[in-house]
PDB file of C-alpha atoms in Angstrom:
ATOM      1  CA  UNK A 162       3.082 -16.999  21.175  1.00  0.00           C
ATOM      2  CA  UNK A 163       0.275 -16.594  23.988  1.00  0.00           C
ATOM      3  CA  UNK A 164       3.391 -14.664  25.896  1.00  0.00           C
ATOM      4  CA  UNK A 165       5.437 -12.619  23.651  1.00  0.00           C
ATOM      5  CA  UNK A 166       2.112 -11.768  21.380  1.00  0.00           C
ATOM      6  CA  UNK A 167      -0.002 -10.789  24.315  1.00  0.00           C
ATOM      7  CA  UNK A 168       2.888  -8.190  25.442  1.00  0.00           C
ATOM      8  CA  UNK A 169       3.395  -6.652  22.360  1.00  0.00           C
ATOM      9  CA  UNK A 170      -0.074  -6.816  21.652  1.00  0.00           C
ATOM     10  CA  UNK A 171      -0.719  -4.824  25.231  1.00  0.00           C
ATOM     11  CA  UNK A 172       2.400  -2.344  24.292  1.00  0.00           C
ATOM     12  CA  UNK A 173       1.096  -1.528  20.757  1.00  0.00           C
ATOM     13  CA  UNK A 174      -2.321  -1.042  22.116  1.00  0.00           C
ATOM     14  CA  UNK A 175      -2.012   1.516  24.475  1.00  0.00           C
ATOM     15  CA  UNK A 176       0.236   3.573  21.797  1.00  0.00           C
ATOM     16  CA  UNK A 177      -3.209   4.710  20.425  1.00  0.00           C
ATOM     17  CA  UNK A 178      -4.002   6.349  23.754  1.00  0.00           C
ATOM     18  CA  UNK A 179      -0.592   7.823  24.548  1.00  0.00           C
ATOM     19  CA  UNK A 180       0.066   9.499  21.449  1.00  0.00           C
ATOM     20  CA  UNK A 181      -3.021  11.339  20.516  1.00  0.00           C
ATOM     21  CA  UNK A 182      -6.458  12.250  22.565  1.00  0.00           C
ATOM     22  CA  UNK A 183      -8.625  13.185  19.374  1.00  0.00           C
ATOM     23  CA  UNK A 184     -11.044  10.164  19.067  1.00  0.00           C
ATOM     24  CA  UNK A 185     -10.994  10.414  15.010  1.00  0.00           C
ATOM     25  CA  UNK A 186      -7.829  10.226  15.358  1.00  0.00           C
ATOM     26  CA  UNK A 187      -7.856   7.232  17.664  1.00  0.00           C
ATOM     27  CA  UNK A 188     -10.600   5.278  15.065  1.00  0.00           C
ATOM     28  CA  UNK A 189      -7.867   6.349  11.941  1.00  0.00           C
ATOM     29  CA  UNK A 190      -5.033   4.737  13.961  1.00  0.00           C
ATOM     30  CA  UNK A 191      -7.363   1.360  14.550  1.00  0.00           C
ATOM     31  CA  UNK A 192      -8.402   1.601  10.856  1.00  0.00           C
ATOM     32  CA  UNK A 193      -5.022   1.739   9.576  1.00  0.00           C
ATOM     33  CA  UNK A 194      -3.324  -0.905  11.594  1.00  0.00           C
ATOM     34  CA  UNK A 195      -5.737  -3.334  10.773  1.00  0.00           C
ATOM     35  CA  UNK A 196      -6.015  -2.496   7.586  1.00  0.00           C
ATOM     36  CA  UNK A 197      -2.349  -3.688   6.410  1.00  0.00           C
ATOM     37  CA  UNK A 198      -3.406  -6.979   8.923  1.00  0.00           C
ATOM     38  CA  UNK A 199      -6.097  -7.523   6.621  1.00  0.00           C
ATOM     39  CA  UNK A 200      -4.069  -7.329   3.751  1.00  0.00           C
ATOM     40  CA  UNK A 201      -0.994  -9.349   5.492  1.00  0.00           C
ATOM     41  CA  UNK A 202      -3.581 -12.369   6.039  1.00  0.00           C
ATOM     42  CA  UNK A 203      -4.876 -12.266   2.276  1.00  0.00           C
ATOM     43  CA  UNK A 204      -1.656 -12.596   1.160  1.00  0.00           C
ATOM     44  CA  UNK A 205      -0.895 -15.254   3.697  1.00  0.00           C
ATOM     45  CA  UNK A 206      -3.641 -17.060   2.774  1.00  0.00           C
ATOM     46  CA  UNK A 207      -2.866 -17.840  -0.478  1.00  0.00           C
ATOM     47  CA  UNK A 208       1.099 -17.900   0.321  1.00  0.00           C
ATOM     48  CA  UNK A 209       1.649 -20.085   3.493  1.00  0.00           C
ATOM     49  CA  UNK A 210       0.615 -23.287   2.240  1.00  0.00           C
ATOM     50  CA  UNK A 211       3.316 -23.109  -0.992  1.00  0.00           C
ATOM     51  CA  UNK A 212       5.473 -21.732   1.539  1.00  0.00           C
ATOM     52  CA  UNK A 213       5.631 -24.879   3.538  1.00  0.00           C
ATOM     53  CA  UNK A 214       5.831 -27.199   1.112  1.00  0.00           C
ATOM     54  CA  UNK A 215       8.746 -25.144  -0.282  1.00  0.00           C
ATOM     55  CA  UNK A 216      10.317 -26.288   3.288  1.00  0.00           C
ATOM     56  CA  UNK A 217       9.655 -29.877   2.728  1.00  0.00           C
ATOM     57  CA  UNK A 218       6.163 -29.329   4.339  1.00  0.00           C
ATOM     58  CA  UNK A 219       4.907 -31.092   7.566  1.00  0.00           C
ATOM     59  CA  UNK A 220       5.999 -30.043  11.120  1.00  0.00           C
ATOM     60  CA  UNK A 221       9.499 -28.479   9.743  1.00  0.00           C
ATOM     61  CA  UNK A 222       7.719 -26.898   7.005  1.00  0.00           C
ATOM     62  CA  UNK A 223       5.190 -24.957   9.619  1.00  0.00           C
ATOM     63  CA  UNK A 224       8.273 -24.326  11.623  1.00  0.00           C
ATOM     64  CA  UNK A 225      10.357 -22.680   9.104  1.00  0.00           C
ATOM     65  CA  UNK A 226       7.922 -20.585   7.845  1.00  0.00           C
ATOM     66  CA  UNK A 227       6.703 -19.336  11.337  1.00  0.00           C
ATOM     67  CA  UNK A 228      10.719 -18.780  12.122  1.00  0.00           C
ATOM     68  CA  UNK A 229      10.695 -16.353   8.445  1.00  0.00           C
ATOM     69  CA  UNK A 230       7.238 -14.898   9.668  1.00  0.00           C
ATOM     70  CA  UNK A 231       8.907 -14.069  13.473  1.00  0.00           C
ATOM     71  CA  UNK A 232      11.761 -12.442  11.840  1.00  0.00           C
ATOM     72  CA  UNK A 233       9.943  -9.670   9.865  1.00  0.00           C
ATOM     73  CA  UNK A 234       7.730  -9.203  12.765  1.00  0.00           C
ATOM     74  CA  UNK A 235      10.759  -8.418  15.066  1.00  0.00           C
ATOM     75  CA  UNK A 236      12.303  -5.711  12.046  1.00  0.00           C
ATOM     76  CA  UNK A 237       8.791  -4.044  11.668  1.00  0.00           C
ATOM     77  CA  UNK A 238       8.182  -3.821  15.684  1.00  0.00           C
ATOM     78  CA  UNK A 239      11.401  -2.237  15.678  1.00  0.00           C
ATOM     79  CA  UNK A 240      10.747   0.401  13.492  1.00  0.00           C
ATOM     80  CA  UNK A 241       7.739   1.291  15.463  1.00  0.00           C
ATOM     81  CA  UNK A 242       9.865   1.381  19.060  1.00  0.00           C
ATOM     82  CA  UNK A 243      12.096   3.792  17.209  1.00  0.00           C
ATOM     83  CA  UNK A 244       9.534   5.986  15.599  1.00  0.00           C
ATOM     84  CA  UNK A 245       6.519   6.147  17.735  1.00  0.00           C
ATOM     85  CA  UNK A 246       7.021   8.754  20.607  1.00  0.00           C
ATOM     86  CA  UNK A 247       4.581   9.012  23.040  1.00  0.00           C
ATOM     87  CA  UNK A 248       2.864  12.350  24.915  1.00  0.00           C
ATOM     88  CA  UNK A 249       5.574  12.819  28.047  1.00  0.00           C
ATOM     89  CA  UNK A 250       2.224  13.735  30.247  1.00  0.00           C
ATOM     90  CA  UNK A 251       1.445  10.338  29.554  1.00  0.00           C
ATOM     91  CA  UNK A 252       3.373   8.682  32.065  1.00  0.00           C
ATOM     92  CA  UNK A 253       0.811   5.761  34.337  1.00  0.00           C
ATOM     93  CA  UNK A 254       1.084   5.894  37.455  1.00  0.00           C
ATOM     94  CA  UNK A 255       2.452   3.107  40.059  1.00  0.00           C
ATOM     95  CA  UNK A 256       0.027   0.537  41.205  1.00  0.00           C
ATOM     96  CA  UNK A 257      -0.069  -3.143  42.904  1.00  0.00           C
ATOM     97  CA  UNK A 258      -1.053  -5.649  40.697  1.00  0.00           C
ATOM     98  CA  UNK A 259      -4.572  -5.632  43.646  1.00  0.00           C
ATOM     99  CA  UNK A 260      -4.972  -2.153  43.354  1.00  0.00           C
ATOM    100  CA  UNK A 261      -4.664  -2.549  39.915  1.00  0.00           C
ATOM    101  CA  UNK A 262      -7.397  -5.355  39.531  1.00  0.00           C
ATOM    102  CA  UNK A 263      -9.283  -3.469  42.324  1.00  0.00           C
ATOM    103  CA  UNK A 264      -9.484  -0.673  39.687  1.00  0.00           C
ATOM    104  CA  UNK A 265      -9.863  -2.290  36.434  1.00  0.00           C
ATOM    105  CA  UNK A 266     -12.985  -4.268  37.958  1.00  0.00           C
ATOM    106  CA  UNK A 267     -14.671  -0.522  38.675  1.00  0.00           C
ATOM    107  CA  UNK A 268     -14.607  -0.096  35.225  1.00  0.00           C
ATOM    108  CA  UNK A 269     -18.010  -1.429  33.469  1.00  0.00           C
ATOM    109  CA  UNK A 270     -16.717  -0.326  29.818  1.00  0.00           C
ATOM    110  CA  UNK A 271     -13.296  -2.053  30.406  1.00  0.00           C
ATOM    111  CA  UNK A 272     -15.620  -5.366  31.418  1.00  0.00           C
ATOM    112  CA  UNK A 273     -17.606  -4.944  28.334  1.00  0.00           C
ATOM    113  CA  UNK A 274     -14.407  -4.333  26.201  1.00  0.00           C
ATOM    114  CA  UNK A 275     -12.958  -7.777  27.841  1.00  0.00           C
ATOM    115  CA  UNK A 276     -16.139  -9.814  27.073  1.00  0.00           C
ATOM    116  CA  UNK A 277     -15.778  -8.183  23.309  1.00  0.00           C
ATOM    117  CA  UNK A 278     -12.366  -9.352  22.891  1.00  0.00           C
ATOM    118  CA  UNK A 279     -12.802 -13.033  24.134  1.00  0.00           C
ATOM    119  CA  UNK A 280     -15.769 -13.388  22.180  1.00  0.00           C
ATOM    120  CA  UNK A 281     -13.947 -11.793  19.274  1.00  0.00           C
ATOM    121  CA  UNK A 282     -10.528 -13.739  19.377  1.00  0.00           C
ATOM    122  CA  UNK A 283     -12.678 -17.107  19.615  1.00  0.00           C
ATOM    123  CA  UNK A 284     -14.558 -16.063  17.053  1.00  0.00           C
ATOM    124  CA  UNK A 285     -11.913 -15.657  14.812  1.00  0.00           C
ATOM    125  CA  UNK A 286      -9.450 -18.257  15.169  1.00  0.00           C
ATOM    126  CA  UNK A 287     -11.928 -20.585  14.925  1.00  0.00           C
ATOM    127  CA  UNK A 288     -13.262 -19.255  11.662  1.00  0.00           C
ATOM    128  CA  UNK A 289      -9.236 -19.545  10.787  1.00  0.00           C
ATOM    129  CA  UNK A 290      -9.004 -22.982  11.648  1.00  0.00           C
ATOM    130  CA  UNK A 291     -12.056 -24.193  10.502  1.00  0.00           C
ATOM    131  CA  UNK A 292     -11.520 -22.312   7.204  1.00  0.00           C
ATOM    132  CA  UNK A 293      -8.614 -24.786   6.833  1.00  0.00           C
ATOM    133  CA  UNK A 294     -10.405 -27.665   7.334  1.00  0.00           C
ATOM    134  CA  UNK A 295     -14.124 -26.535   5.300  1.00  0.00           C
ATOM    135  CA  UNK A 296     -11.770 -26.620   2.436  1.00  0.00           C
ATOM    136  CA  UNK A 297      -9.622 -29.501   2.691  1.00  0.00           C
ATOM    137  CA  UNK A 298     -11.877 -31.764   4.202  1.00  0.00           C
ATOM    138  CA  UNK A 299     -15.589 -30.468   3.375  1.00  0.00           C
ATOM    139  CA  UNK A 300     -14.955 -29.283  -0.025  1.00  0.00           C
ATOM    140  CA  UNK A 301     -11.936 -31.739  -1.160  1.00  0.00           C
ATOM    141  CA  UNK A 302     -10.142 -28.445  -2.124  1.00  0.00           C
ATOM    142  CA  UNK A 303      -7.289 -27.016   0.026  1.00  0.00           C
ATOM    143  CA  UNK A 304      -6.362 -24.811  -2.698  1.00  0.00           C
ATOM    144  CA  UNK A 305      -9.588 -22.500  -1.919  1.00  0.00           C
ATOM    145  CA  UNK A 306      -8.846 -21.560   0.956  1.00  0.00           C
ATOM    146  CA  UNK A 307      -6.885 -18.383  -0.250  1.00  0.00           C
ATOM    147  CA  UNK A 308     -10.005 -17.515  -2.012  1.00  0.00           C
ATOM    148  CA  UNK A 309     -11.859 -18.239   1.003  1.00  0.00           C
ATOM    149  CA  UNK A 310      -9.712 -16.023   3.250  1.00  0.00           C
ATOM    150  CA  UNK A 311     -10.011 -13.389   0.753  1.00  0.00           C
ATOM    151  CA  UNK A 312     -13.462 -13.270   0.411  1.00  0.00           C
ATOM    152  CA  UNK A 313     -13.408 -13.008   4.472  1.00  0.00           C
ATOM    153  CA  UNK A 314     -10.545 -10.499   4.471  1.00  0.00           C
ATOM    154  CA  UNK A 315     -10.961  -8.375   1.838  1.00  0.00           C
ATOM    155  CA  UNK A 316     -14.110  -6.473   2.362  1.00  0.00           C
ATOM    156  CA  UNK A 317     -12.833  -5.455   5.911  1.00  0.00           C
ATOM    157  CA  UNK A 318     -10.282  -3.567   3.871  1.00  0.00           C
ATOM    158  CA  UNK A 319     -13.258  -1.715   2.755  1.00  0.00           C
ATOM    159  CA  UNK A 320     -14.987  -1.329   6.174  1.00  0.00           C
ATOM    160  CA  UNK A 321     -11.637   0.276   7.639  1.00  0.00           C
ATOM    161  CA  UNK A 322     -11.367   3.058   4.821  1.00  0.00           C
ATOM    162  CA  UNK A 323     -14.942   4.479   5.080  1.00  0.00           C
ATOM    163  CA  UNK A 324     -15.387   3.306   9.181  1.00  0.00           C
ATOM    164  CA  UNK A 325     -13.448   7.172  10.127  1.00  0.00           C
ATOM    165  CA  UNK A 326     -15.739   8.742   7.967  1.00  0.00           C
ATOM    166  CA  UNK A 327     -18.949   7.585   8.905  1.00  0.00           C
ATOM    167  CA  UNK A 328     -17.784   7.029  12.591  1.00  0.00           C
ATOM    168  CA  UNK A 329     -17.434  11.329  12.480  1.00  0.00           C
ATOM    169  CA  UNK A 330     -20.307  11.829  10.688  1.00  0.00           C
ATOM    170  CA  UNK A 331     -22.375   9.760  13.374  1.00  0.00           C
ATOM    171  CA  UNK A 332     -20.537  11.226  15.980  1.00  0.00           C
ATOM    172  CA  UNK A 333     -21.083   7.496  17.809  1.00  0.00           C
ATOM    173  CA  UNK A 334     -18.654   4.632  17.417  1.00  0.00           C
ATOM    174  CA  UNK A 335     -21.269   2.587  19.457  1.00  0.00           C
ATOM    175  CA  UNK A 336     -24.167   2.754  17.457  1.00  0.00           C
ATOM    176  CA  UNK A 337     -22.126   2.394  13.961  1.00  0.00           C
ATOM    177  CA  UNK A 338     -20.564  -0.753  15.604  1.00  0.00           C
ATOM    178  CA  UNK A 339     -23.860  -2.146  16.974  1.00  0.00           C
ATOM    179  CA  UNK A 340     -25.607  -1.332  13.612  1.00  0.00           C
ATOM    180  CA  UNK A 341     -23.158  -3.066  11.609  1.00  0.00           C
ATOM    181  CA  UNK A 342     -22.186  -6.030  13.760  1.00  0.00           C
ATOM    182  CA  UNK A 343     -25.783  -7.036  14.221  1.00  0.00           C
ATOM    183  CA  UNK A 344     -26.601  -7.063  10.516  1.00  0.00           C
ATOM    184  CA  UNK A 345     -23.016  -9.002  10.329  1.00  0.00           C
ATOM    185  CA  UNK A 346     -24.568 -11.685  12.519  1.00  0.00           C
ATOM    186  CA  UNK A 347     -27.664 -12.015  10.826  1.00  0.00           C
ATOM    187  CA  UNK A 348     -26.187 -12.460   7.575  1.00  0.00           C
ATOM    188  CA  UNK A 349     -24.477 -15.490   9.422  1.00  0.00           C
ATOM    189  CA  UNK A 350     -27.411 -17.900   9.135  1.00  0.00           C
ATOM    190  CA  UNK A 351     -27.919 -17.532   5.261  1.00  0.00           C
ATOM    191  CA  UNK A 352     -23.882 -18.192   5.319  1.00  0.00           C
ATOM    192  CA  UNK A 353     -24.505 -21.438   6.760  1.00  0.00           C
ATOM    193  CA  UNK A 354     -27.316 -22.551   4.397  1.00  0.00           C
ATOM    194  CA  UNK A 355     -24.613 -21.584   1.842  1.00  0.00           C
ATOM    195  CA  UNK A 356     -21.914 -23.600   3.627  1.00  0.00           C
ATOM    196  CA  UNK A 357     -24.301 -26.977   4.666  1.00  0.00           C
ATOM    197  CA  UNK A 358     -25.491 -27.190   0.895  1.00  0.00           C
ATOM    198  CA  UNK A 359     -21.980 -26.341  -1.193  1.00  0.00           C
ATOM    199  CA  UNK A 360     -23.357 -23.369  -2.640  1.00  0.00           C
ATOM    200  CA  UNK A 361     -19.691 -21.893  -3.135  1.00  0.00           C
ATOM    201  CA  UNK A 362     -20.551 -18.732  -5.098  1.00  0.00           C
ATOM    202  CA  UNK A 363     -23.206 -17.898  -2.491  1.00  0.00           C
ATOM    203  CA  UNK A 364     -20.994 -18.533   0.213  1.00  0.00           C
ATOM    204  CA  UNK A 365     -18.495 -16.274  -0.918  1.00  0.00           C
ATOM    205  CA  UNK A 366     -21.295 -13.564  -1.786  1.00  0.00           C
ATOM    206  CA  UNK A 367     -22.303 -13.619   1.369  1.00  0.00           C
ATOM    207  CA  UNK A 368     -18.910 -13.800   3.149  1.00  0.00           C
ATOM    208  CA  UNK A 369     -17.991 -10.434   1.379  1.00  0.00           C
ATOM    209  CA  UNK A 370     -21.167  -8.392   2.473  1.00  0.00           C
ATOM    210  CA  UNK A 371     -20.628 -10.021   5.742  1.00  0.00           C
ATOM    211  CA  UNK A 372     -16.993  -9.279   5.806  1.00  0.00           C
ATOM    212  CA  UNK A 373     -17.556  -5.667   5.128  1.00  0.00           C
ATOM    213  CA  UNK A 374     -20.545  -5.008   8.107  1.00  0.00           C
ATOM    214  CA  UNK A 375     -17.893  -7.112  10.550  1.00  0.00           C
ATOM    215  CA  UNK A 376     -15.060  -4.832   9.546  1.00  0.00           C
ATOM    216  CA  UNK A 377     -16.028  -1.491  11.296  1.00  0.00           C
ATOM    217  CA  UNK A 378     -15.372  -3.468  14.907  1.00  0.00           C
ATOM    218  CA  UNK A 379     -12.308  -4.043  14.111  1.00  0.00           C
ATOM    219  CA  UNK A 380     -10.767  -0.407  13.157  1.00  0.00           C
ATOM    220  CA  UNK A 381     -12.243   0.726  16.387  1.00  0.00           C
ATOM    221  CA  UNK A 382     -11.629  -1.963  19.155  1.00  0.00           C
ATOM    222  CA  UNK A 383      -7.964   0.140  19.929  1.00  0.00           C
ATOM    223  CA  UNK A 384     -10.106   3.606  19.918  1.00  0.00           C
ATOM    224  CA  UNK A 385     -12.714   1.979  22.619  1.00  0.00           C
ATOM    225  CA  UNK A 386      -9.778   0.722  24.952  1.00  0.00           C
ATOM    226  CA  UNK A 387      -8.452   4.196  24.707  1.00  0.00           C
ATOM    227  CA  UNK A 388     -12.246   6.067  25.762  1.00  0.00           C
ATOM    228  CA  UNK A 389     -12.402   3.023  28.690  1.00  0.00           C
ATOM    229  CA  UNK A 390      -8.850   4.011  29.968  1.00  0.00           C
ATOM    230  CA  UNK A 391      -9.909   7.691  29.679  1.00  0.00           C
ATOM    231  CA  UNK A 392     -13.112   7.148  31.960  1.00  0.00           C
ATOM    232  CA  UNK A 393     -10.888   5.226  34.470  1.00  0.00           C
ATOM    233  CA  UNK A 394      -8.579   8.193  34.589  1.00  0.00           C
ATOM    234  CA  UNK A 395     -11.698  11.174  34.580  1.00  0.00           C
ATOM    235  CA  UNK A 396     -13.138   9.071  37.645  1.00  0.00           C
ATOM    236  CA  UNK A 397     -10.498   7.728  39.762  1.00  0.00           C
ATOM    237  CA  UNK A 398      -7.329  10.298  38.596  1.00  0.00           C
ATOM    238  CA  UNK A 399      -5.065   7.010  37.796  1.00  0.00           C
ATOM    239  CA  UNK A 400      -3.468   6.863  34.423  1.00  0.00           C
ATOM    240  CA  UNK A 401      -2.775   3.282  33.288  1.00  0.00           C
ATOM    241  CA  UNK A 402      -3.244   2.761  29.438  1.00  0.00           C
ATOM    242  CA  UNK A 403      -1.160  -0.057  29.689  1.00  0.00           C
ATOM    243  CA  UNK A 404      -3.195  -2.193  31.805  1.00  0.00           C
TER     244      UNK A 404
END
């Protein structure tokens, strides 16, 4: 997974910079993808757990599901190797894997981005796995943690339809993202009071608002790789979207 995911995940990022330079454009393309990830992990959420018990549950019952889950992943990455067609001017250009670090490291925004996504990933697989085991183990209810992802999920659906719009009308993806995150995080202390005391319906109040402030990162992480490789190639004349 930390392989095969990270190289598509690489490939399928650095489509939003070689197919289009129009930054709305870029934020619609972020929006979009994540959009129908959002949705994918709602539905998940209330659909894995039946799933592996269908397959006898336990170790097997993980694997067969995640062998179902790997197939439809391989038929929809297809489609997009056969559709997607990059800009032919887009082609990077040849470096060592030193030069290549050499130039990466001149980059401040690319550092920034890095420290955004490490914080971000962490972030969210642990609020994945611990989601698991607040309901099982906290609340004695494994069956609410579909309603629990939901909650989490859903209002990001929200962020990533109105985050183009307001993104143009501000004409700055940074201070939309800084406005909203912060307010995200703040809203994270009343979430724990929520979660410490059992207060379920104020939990998942909170979750949502939260949920929907969090959500305008996330349709425009892809559009602020694709500024950061454009500074790298205004400055030093080396195209390489990829890396």
């Amino acid at each position: 997974n930390a392989i095969f995911y990270t190289a598509n995940g690489i490939a399928y990022s650095s489509l939003t910079a070689l197919i289009t330079k129009n930054p709305n454009e870029r934020v619609q393309l972020g929006s979009f993808r994540f959009m129908f990830a959002v949705v994918t992990n709602i539905v998940l959420g209330f659909a894995v757990t039946s799933a592996v018990s269908a397959f006898g549950g336990g170790a097997n019952g993980w694997r067969m599901v995640a062998i179902v889950f790997a197939i439809i992943a391989l038929v929809v990455n297809t489609i997009s190797v056969l559709a997607v067609k990059e800009d032919g001017k887009s082609a990077e250009d040849k470096l060592s894997f030193l030069d290549t670090i050499k130039v990466l490291l001149k980059n401040k925004y690319y550092l920034m981005i890095v420290a955004i996504y490490i914080v971000y990933y962490i972030m969210s697989n642990l609020v994945t796995g611990s989601g698991v085991f607040f309901a099982t183990y906290y609340l004695g209810n494994e069956g609410i943690y579909g309603l629990l992802n939901m909650m989490k999920m859903f209002p990001v659906i929200f962020a990533l339809i109105i985050a183009p719009f307001i993104i143009k009308k501000v004409g700055n993806m940074q201070k939309v993202n800084t406005w909203a995150y912060g307010i995200s995080c703040v809203l994270g202390i009343p979430l724990i009071y929520a979660a410490v005391t059992k207060n379920i319906t104020l939990f998942l109040i909170i979750l949502f608002v939260k949920g929907v402030f969090a959500g305008f990162l996330s349709g425009s992480l892809n559009a602020f790789i694709a500024e950061a490789s454009a500074y790298t190639t205004r400055t030093t004349g080396i195209r390489m979207e990829g890396t």
